């Protein structure tokens, strides 16, 4: 065991030995608790409040977690991330997503600016009609090449998009058919989004989209394609004209790529100024994460709570409920960000990890989820730390009662989870002492949206540092892909159950 691991284990032992008062006792013992654990982050057009006071973190925990961060080399790993050093040792790569927002190593920032200028030019040309009338974009990608664009467009373009965007990811043809049904081929462009430009789902869907265009009167289907990729040579080979390839750096990870040319549909739907504001909002969080120390660092503080619940309270899941219909896709986005990044069993050095890693991220939208899964949150035997996300300004123009009831319910749930309620009837008793955190945006804008996503990126990174793992590779997804390829190719033998399934489906 090396010195760092020994130091970390000693701190964990101290953390484990700390008393575990109830949340209500923590509030009673410290009248300044909300002021200490809820903080605002100011953005260009408003701000957002991060309230972690309804978690079990107290001064003693915070002090110990700050020591743990120091023992894990948090400051050094953060500096390495922003300097563009290799922070993904298994793939010998930097992780340059912050450089896309203008915060990072000089070379990476300049490269990102050049790629953005190219993308800005193409977006402008499409908006100006240089590609004829473009009313629809079918954006084809999967995982990190789809989840961010789908979330951002759904969150920010509801009031009227400049181009109607359909994100298609699933190889199941039903997904692509739904997009075809909603688009007029004569006024449709296709974005093929793939970092590697080899992903079978994306390339198959892209080919089918080209066929659909060709079969529906488009003379030059390839002329309608834009490629968003870190492998421009592969896009050229596939047939995309070099002028319509928007590259991004290999060092931008798929699930961190919304800020690169993978964000093309966002810029096309919202216009460049809003896309740039989204980048600026994320950059504000980058600067906060880089410049704030200890528990004042909001993503790091959130990671302290995450570690507390996973390791000290045995929580195997964490839930996120957006009390905002526009953020309905946020849990899916966070699932990839957190589970693909931190769902690992070995440290960055390849040794077995000493404790649990990422919990399962799940969630939904409020108030719908209250009428479906909140029963378990209030009375189930699993302890689930919950994040609530809401905006003070309504996204709708209906009777203000809608938004008032939405927010009241959001705050009521956090209060109820914490306070609980006694009853002589066990079926009607609520144990309470169930933690939650609340992120309250003044308004959901491109800037606050960018900040919200960047906050989660850095929270994920901070968790990885505290656990000693590399959040930037994802080898766990490869084996299934290999076996699917073997099935496609034929000839390989599998276990009896798989063989029987293949036979039943006519594939064996
Ligand atoms: O299979 C996982 C994964 O590699 C993700 O990490 C990535 O976001 C997704 O596939 C899509 O990859 P690509 O952008 O190369 O098509």
XYZ file of C-alpha atoms and ligand atoms in Angstrom:
524
model
C 0.000 0.000 0.000
C 1.526 3.377 -0.983
C 1.588 6.480 1.237
C -1.336 8.150 -0.548
C -3.547 5.096 -0.104
C -2.539 4.780 3.532
C -3.291 8.443 4.196
C -6.664 8.141 2.430
C -7.579 5.035 4.407
C -6.777 6.745 7.668
C -9.044 9.654 6.705
C -11.829 7.258 5.702
C -11.493 5.550 9.076
C -11.922 8.907 10.787
C -14.905 9.726 8.607
C -16.492 6.390 9.447
C -16.069 7.056 13.158
C -17.849 10.421 13.064
C -21.305 10.562 14.676
C -24.318 10.355 12.382
C -26.853 12.888 13.663
C -30.159 13.236 11.857
C -30.492 16.061 9.342
C -32.998 17.841 11.574
C -30.481 17.671 14.433
C -27.788 19.165 12.206
C -30.066 22.105 11.411
C -30.997 22.531 15.065
C -27.345 22.473 16.146
C -26.158 25.040 13.619
C -28.389 27.997 12.762
C -25.890 29.052 10.077
C -26.076 25.711 8.288
C -27.963 26.928 5.215
C -25.568 29.840 4.791
C -22.609 27.457 4.963
C -23.910 24.796 2.627
C -25.930 26.780 0.115
C -24.072 29.086 -2.248
C -24.870 31.060 -5.370
C -22.834 31.065 -8.520
C -23.270 34.250 -10.538
C -23.473 34.088 -14.322
C -23.728 36.800 -16.968
C -27.536 36.667 -16.987
C -28.486 35.645 -13.457
C -27.216 32.858 -11.326
C -27.910 29.582 -9.645
C -28.103 28.356 -6.072
C -26.462 25.104 -4.991
C -28.066 24.040 -1.716
C -26.312 21.048 -0.138
C -27.591 21.812 3.392
C -30.036 18.890 3.416
C -27.158 16.422 3.189
C -25.437 14.967 6.254
C -22.194 16.875 5.676
C -21.155 18.883 8.733
C -18.001 20.814 9.613
C -16.135 17.695 10.717
C -16.976 15.860 7.488
C -16.017 18.817 5.361
C -12.659 19.167 7.124
C -11.919 15.466 6.695
C -13.002 15.439 3.044
C -10.778 18.448 2.346
C -7.896 16.403 3.764
C -8.946 13.435 1.654
C -8.922 15.617 -1.470
C -5.410 16.798 -0.602
C -4.262 13.211 0.006
C -5.755 12.181 -3.353
C -3.817 14.973 -5.105
C -6.937 16.901 -6.076
C -5.155 20.218 -6.693
C -2.498 18.532 -8.842
C -4.999 16.507 -10.860
C -7.196 19.562 -11.395
C -4.162 21.559 -12.557
C -3.237 18.728 -14.920
C -6.773 18.641 -16.336
C -6.770 22.359 -17.140
C -3.167 22.364 -18.389
C -4.006 19.781 -21.037
C -1.698 17.188 -19.509
C -2.365 13.499 -19.917
C -5.138 12.763 -17.394
C -6.399 9.669 -19.205
C -3.381 7.386 -18.738
C -4.874 4.219 -20.267
C -5.397 6.033 -23.568
C -2.496 8.455 -23.064
C -4.726 11.470 -23.683
C -5.551 14.844 -22.219
C -9.210 15.678 -21.539
C -9.683 18.993 -23.301
C -13.415 19.651 -22.862
C -12.821 22.820 -20.824
C -10.608 24.178 -23.624
C -13.730 24.119 -25.836
C -15.084 26.767 -23.446
C -11.849 28.797 -23.594
C -10.437 27.582 -20.264
C -7.461 25.260 -20.595
C -4.053 24.796 -22.174
C -3.194 27.519 -24.702
C -2.749 25.174 -27.678
C -5.978 23.311 -26.983
C -7.887 26.590 -26.564
C -6.530 27.927 -29.873
C -7.373 24.720 -31.673
C -10.912 24.777 -30.241
C -11.328 28.408 -31.351
C -10.270 27.503 -34.881
C -12.715 24.565 -34.998
C -15.480 26.766 -33.589
C -14.784 29.414 -36.254
C -15.224 26.750 -38.925
C -18.452 25.532 -37.343
C -19.739 29.097 -36.928
C -19.103 29.659 -40.656
C -21.065 26.570 -41.675
C -23.942 27.328 -39.292
C -24.081 30.875 -40.680
C -24.031 29.619 -44.284
C -26.940 27.253 -43.601
C -28.920 29.977 -41.853
C -28.259 32.320 -44.793
C -29.708 29.774 -47.200
C -26.483 28.851 -48.992
C -27.593 25.195 -48.795
C -31.093 25.988 -50.045
C -34.016 25.936 -47.691
C -33.104 23.913 -44.575
C -36.024 23.330 -42.241
C -34.980 20.055 -40.615
C -31.803 18.462 -39.350
C -31.599 14.750 -38.626
C -28.707 14.460 -36.187
C -27.406 10.886 -36.129
C -25.087 9.829 -33.312
C -25.146 7.728 -30.160
C -23.968 8.038 -26.557
C -21.968 11.216 -26.122
C -22.571 12.093 -29.757
C -26.332 12.263 -29.158
C -27.279 12.717 -25.509
C -25.872 16.243 -25.122
C -27.366 17.637 -28.349
C -30.729 15.981 -27.601
C -30.806 17.427 -24.080
C -29.642 20.909 -25.089
C -32.058 21.243 -27.995
C -34.952 19.950 -25.891
C -34.055 22.272 -23.028
C -33.359 25.450 -24.962
C -35.119 25.381 -28.313
C -38.725 24.914 -27.252
C -39.716 28.489 -27.983
C -38.982 28.059 -31.664
C -35.899 26.571 -33.231
C -34.272 28.117 -36.288
C -34.013 24.565 -37.637
C -36.147 21.669 -36.427
C -33.716 19.070 -34.993
C -34.382 15.333 -34.657
C -31.746 13.362 -32.784
C -31.596 9.692 -33.761
C -29.383 7.274 -31.900
C -30.884 3.791 -31.731
C -30.028 1.226 -34.408
C -33.661 0.142 -34.088
C -35.035 1.426 -37.404
C -38.158 2.642 -35.605
C -36.109 5.592 -34.327
C -35.000 6.697 -37.775
C -38.434 6.096 -39.256
C -39.931 8.451 -36.683
C -37.524 11.171 -37.819
C -38.289 10.493 -41.486
C -41.995 10.842 -40.752
C -41.413 14.273 -39.214
C -39.118 15.675 -41.925
C -39.522 16.833 -45.491
C -36.582 15.307 -47.436
C -36.308 18.325 -49.746
C -35.490 20.612 -46.816
C -33.594 18.192 -44.578
C -29.880 18.066 -43.791
C -28.224 15.147 -41.998
C -25.504 15.499 -39.371
C -23.435 12.361 -38.832
C -21.951 12.744 -35.364
C -19.325 10.232 -34.348
C -16.016 10.874 -32.678
C -14.550 7.725 -34.222
C -16.727 7.643 -37.357
C -16.865 3.866 -36.985
C -19.763 3.266 -34.573
C -22.006 0.683 -36.214
C -25.322 2.181 -35.113
C -24.402 5.631 -36.392
C -22.899 4.504 -39.673
C -25.857 2.203 -40.408
C -28.379 4.921 -39.590
C -26.415 7.434 -41.671
C -26.452 5.103 -44.683
C -30.209 4.622 -44.332
C -30.732 8.374 -44.073
C -28.796 8.852 -47.328
C -30.965 6.181 -49.008
C -34.114 7.908 -47.731
C -32.982 11.229 -49.185
C -32.090 9.580 -52.520
C -35.384 7.667 -52.698
C -37.300 10.853 -51.999
C -36.067 13.055 -54.792
C -32.836 14.505 -53.403
C -30.391 14.432 -56.316
C -27.182 14.575 -54.254
C -27.803 13.079 -50.781
C -24.115 13.355 -49.801
C -24.383 17.093 -50.471
C -26.802 17.281 -47.545
C -24.472 15.653 -45.029
C -22.388 17.354 -42.363
C -19.866 15.240 -40.431
C -19.020 16.020 -36.796
C -15.993 13.976 -35.881
C -12.492 13.656 -34.496
C -11.651 11.378 -37.437
C -12.098 13.662 -40.474
C -10.132 11.310 -42.738
C -12.719 8.581 -42.108
C -15.545 10.996 -42.916
C -13.852 11.863 -46.226
C -13.440 8.148 -46.985
C -17.137 7.648 -46.246
C -17.995 10.296 -48.822
C -18.496 13.598 -46.993
C -17.071 16.633 -48.737
C -14.185 18.141 -46.767
C -15.963 21.523 -46.594
C -18.781 19.977 -44.580
C -16.628 18.179 -42.053
C -16.495 19.837 -38.651
C -13.606 18.304 -36.735
C -12.890 18.308 -33.037
C -9.878 17.195 -31.052
C -9.225 13.549 -30.204
C -8.620 14.718 -26.637
C -12.295 15.672 -26.193
C -14.077 12.653 -24.727
C -17.385 11.558 -26.276
C -19.477 12.250 -23.161
C -17.738 15.629 -22.747
C -18.140 16.683 -26.375
C -21.299 18.834 -26.408
C -19.064 21.928 -26.494
C -17.238 20.862 -29.638
C -18.675 20.417 -33.138
C -20.926 17.735 -31.635
C -22.921 20.788 -30.492
C -23.582 21.711 -34.162
C -27.356 20.971 -33.947
C -27.570 23.181 -30.867
C -25.938 26.092 -32.708
C -28.122 25.437 -35.757
C -31.330 25.350 -33.716
C -30.568 28.246 -31.357
C -28.222 30.432 -33.396
C -24.542 31.036 -32.698
C -24.959 33.706 -29.973
C -26.918 31.283 -27.766
C -24.420 28.480 -28.384
C -21.624 30.876 -27.378
C -23.572 31.781 -24.217
C -23.846 28.103 -23.362
C -20.052 27.858 -23.632
C -19.660 30.986 -21.483
C -21.920 29.585 -18.773
C -19.819 26.415 -18.686
C -16.638 28.526 -18.588
C -17.920 30.358 -15.497
C -18.100 26.996 -13.718
C -14.662 26.047 -15.058
C -13.189 29.168 -13.496
C -15.023 28.563 -10.229
C -13.795 24.953 -10.151
C -10.258 26.032 -10.928
C -10.111 28.947 -8.503
C -12.115 27.788 -5.453
C -10.554 25.765 -2.721
C -11.846 23.164 -0.293
C -15.529 22.939 0.449
C -16.143 26.331 -1.203
C -15.584 24.544 -4.481
C -19.146 23.570 -5.398
C -18.497 20.534 -7.632
C -15.958 19.270 -5.082
C -18.428 19.797 -2.228
C -21.043 17.835 -4.169
C -18.478 15.059 -4.662
C -17.860 15.007 -0.887
C -21.559 14.314 -0.369
C -21.556 11.714 -3.163
C -18.630 9.917 -1.548
C -20.224 10.163 1.882
C -23.406 8.429 0.754
C -21.765 5.830 -1.450
C -19.045 4.809 0.931
C -20.317 5.629 4.424
C -24.051 4.995 3.990
C -23.873 2.196 1.401
C -26.071 3.997 -1.145
C -25.954 2.128 -4.429
C -27.917 4.696 -6.408
C -28.369 8.434 -6.598
C -31.357 10.097 -8.177
C -31.851 13.354 -10.026
C -35.285 14.884 -10.512
C -35.649 17.923 -12.722
C -38.721 19.905 -11.761
C -38.648 21.309 -15.239
C -40.104 19.579 -18.271
C -37.351 21.106 -20.431
C -34.749 19.096 -18.508
C -36.558 15.762 -18.870
C -33.542 14.285 -20.668
C -31.074 15.369 -17.976
C -31.088 12.044 -16.067
C -30.214 10.132 -19.269
C -27.397 12.567 -19.954
C -26.063 12.263 -16.406
C -26.270 8.484 -16.572
C -23.692 8.384 -19.331
C -21.571 11.151 -17.829
C -21.377 9.573 -14.387
C -21.692 5.847 -15.035
C -19.454 5.667 -18.107
C -16.895 7.885 -16.369
C -16.809 6.426 -12.890
C -18.327 2.951 -13.151
C -14.914 1.308 -12.780
C -13.305 -1.321 -10.542
C -9.656 -0.377 -10.845
C -7.679 2.726 -9.985
C -5.910 4.913 -12.529
C -2.835 2.771 -11.775
C -4.726 -0.466 -12.504
C -5.007 -1.683 -8.899
C -8.358 -2.866 -7.502
C -10.301 0.027 -5.946
C -10.639 -0.037 -2.178
C -14.309 0.963 -1.990
C -17.435 1.363 -4.094
C -17.233 3.536 -7.216
C -20.033 5.331 -9.074
C -23.530 4.671 -7.797
C -26.257 4.041 -10.357
C -27.589 7.384 -11.559
C -31.290 7.442 -12.224
C -34.112 9.905 -12.090
C -36.962 11.557 -13.864
C -39.031 14.661 -14.045
C -41.076 16.270 -11.284
C -43.918 16.197 -10.598
C -44.492 13.035 -12.665
C -41.996 11.015 -10.626
C -43.831 11.843 -7.392
C -46.729 9.747 -8.635
C -44.541 6.830 -9.637
C -41.270 6.304 -7.773
C -41.295 8.628 -4.756
C -43.022 6.032 -2.602
C -39.691 4.181 -2.462
C -37.755 7.367 -1.747
C -39.935 8.156 1.273
C -40.563 4.718 2.736
C -38.389 2.165 0.958
C -35.447 0.341 2.498
C -32.928 1.837 0.044
C -31.440 5.167 1.045
C -31.298 7.291 -2.116
C -29.650 10.724 -2.086
C -31.714 12.924 -4.378
C -30.868 16.029 -6.390
C -33.695 18.411 -7.243
C -33.197 20.834 -10.120
C -35.597 23.682 -10.798
C -35.758 27.205 -12.227
C -37.401 30.178 -10.509
C -38.577 31.681 -13.795
C -41.269 29.642 -15.512
C -40.635 28.134 -18.929
C -44.318 28.399 -19.835
C -46.702 31.283 -20.378
C -49.773 29.696 -18.862
C -51.457 30.615 -15.605
C -48.661 31.201 -13.031
C -50.375 28.556 -10.912
C -48.579 25.902 -13.001
C -45.118 27.055 -12.038
C -46.087 27.866 -8.464
C -47.419 24.344 -7.924
C -44.358 22.856 -9.663
C -41.893 24.671 -7.378
C -43.980 24.116 -4.240
C -43.911 20.396 -4.925
C -40.184 20.401 -5.526
C -39.409 22.119 -2.229
C -42.054 20.063 -0.402
C -40.356 16.827 -1.415
C -36.964 17.875 -0.038
C -38.600 19.017 3.211
C -40.654 15.820 3.529
C -37.709 13.523 2.826
C -35.748 15.241 5.557
C -38.424 15.726 8.230
C -40.381 12.531 7.820
C -43.511 12.027 9.927
C -44.299 9.844 12.881
C -47.426 7.773 12.984
C -48.821 5.098 15.249
C -49.616 3.196 12.067
C -46.315 1.842 10.663
C -47.662 1.900 7.096
C -48.264 5.615 7.424
C -44.984 6.537 9.121
C -42.207 8.310 7.241
C -38.740 7.698 8.699
C -37.333 10.975 7.337
C -33.633 11.828 7.551
C -33.404 11.236 3.808
C -30.936 13.565 2.093
C -31.409 15.822 -0.883
C -29.620 18.673 -2.630
C -31.278 21.396 -4.675
C -29.930 23.313 -7.640
C -32.144 26.327 -8.204
C -31.552 28.325 -11.376
C -32.813 31.890 -11.618
C -33.850 30.969 -15.140
C -33.063 28.225 -17.617
C -30.970 30.043 -20.218
C -28.150 28.897 -22.497
C -25.681 30.181 -19.882
C -27.279 28.491 -16.868
C -27.738 25.307 -18.888
C -24.026 25.303 -19.801
C -23.151 25.948 -16.167
C -25.389 23.108 -14.986
C -23.721 20.613 -17.297
C -20.193 21.819 -16.522
C -20.978 21.564 -12.796
C -21.812 17.879 -13.289
C -18.709 17.279 -15.392
C -16.489 18.668 -12.643
C -18.432 16.869 -9.923
C -17.784 13.642 -11.847
C -14.089 14.466 -12.161
C -13.840 15.360 -8.453
C -15.456 12.037 -7.529
C -12.957 10.220 -9.745
C -10.058 11.969 -8.021
C -11.393 11.081 -4.563
C -11.722 7.442 -5.656
C -8.374 7.434 -7.453
C -9.844 6.319 -10.776
C -9.522 7.460 -14.392
C -12.892 8.906 -15.472
C -11.911 9.367 -19.103
C -11.749 5.845 -20.534
C -14.632 3.391 -21.058
C -13.242 -0.037 -21.881
C -16.278 -1.635 -20.248
C -18.346 -0.976 -23.367
C -16.054 -2.899 -25.725
C -16.706 -6.583 -24.958
C -20.394 -6.479 -25.851
C -19.562 -4.684 -29.110
C -17.016 -7.396 -30.001
C -19.480 -10.197 -29.353
C -22.193 -8.441 -31.392
C -19.683 -8.271 -34.248
C -18.944 -11.989 -33.906
C -22.675 -12.729 -34.064
C -23.029 -10.540 -37.165
C -20.078 -12.221 -38.848
C -21.316 -15.715 -37.939
C -19.365 -18.857 -37.175
C -18.595 -18.170 -33.504
C -19.976 -20.415 -30.748
C -21.519 -19.066 -27.536
C -23.053 -20.411 -24.329
C -26.158 -22.600 -24.588
C -28.575 -19.844 -23.590
C -27.215 -17.373 -26.164
C -27.171 -20.066 -28.859
C -30.828 -20.841 -28.126
C -31.805 -17.181 -28.274
C -29.989 -16.736 -31.591
C -31.745 -19.787 -32.975
C -35.159 -18.606 -31.727
C -34.653 -15.262 -33.497
C -33.424 -16.895 -36.687
C -29.907 -15.576 -36.244
C -28.173 -18.854 -35.378
O -19.762 2.771 -26.724
C -19.471 3.869 -25.945
C -19.054 5.061 -26.754
O -17.735 4.911 -27.162
C -19.250 6.351 -25.980
O -18.225 6.614 -25.116
C -19.416 7.332 -27.082
O -19.969 8.527 -26.634
C -20.304 6.560 -28.011
O -19.838 5.232 -27.915
C -20.315 7.009 -29.444
O -19.037 6.950 -30.005
P -18.713 7.742 -31.338
O -18.928 9.176 -31.085
O -17.282 7.416 -31.662
O -19.641 7.232 -32.410
